[in-house]
XYZ file of C-alpha atoms in Angstrom:
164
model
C 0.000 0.000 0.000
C 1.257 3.451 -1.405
C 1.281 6.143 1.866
C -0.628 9.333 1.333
C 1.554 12.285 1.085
C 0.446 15.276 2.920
C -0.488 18.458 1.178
C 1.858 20.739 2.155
C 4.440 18.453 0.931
C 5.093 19.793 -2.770
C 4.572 16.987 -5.480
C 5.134 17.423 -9.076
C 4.035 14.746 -11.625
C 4.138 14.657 -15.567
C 3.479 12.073 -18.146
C 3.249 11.674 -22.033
C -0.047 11.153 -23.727
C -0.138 10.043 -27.347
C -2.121 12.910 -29.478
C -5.684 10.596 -30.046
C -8.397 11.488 -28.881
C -9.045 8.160 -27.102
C -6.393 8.623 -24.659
C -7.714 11.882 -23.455
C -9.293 9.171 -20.602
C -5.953 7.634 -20.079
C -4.911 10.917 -18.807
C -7.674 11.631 -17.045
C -6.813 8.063 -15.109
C -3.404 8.800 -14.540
C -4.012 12.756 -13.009
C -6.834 10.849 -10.684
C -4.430 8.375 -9.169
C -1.495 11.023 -8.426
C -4.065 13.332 -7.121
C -4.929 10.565 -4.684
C -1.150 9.914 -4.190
C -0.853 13.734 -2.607
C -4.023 12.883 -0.653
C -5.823 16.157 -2.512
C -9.729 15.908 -1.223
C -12.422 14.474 -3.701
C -14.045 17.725 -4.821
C -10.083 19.336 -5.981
C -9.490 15.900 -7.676
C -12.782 16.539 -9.788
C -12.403 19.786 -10.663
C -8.303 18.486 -11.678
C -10.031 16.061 -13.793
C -12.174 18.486 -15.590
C -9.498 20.427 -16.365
C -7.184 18.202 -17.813
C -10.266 16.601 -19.499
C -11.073 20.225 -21.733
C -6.983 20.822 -21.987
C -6.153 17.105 -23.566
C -8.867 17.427 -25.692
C -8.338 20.782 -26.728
C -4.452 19.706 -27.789
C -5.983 16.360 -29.419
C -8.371 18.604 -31.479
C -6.877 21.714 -32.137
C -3.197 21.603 -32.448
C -0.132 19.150 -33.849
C -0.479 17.104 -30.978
C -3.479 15.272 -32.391
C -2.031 14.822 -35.879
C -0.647 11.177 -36.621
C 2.341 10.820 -34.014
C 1.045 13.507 -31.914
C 1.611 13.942 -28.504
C 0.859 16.051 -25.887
C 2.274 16.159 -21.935
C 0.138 15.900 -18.377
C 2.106 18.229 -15.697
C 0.496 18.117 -11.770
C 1.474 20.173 -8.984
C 0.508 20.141 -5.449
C 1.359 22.322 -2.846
C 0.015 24.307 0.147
C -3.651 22.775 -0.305
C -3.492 24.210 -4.001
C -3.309 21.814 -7.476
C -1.881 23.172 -10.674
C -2.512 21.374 -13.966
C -1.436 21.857 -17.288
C -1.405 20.122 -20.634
C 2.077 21.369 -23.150
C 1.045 20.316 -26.600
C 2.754 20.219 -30.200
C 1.589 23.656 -31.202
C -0.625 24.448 -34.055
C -2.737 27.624 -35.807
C -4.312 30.287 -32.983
C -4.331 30.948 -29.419
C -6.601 29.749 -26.918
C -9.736 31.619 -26.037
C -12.237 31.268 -23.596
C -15.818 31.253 -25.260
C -19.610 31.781 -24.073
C -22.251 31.104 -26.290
C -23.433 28.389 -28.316
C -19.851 27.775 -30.256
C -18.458 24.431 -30.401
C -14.772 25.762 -29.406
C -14.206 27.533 -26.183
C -16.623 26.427 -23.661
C -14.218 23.784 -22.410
C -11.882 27.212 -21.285
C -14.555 28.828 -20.141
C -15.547 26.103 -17.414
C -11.619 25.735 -16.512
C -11.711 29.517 -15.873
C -15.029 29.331 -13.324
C -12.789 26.697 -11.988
C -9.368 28.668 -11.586
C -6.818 30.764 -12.885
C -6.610 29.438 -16.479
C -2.618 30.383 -18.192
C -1.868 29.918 -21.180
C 1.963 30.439 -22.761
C 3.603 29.577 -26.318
C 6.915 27.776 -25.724
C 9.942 27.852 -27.466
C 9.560 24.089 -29.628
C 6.060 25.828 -31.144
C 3.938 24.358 -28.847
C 1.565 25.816 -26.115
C 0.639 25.521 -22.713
C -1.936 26.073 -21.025
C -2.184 25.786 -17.524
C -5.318 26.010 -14.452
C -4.620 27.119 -11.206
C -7.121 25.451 -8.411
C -7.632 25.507 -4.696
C -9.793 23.849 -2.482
C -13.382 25.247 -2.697
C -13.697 25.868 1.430
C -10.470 28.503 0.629
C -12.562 30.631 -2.081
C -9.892 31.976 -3.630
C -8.099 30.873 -6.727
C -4.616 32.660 -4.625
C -1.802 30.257 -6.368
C 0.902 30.617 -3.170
C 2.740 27.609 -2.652
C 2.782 26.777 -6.196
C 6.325 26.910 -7.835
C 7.071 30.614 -8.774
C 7.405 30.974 -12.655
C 10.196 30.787 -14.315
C 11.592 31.211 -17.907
C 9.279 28.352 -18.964
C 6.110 28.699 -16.491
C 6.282 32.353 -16.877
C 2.623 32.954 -18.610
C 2.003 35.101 -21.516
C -1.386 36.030 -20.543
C -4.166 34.800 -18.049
C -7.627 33.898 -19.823
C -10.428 34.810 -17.719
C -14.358 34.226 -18.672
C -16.022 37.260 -20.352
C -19.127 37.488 -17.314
């Protein structure tokens, strides 16, 4: 039996996806068990798995990642009672943007943003991320201390907040 960690106890955790779209539960599988791993309480772990739900299937839809031999990257961070997740994919046409309204692209931002603090940053190969900030729903507040302070790669380009 695997010990819980405790949350204050920073964990970082990334994996590789392949780019189809039928994988996009794969990852959902693997951010659910490292979530438990850091012992992060049921209602974080959902709203986790949300987010990397939208973001995989964003990259698998809209970018290189979902192109024959695509691939796209799962990154999870847990510190101070907070979870950050983000999805790095191949790149492609376009920025992100977060969407209201009855369009078929954007909506899946949109819900990560009334969720968290939703980041999004090219990165040097061509590729984007785009990243969700999360706390615990008792702290109402989507404050990101604890997390790992950016750096030349984390740093984000812009935040994407819902148009309310």
């Amino acid at each position: 039996m695997t010990a819980v960690q405790h949350l204050d106890t920073p964990q970082h955790y990334e994996a590789a996806f392949p780019g189809d779209p039928r994988m996009v539960a794969q990852a959902r599988r693997w951010t659910r068990e490292a979530l438990a791993g850091a012992g992060v309480p049921d209602e974080l772990v959902c709203d986790a798995l949300t987010c990397v739900s939208e973001l995989a299937t964003n990259a698998t839809r809209h970018t290189a990642s979902g192109e024959p031999g695509g691939k796209y990257r799962v990154v999870v961070e847990v510190a101070g009672g907070r979870v950050h997740v983000e999805v790095v994919d191949q790149g492609g046409a376009g920025t992100p943007e977060v969407l209201l309204g009855g369009g078929e692209s954007g909506r899946g931002l949109w819900i990560c943003a009334r969720l968290g603090v939703v980041r999004y940053s090219p990165i040097p190969s061509g590729g984007h991320k785009v990243a969700v900030d999360l706390t615990h729903p008792a702290d109402g507040t989507h404050d990101t201390a604890g997390l790992p302070e950016p750096g030349p790669d984390r740093a984000p380009d812009s935040s994407l907040s819902p148009g309310l």
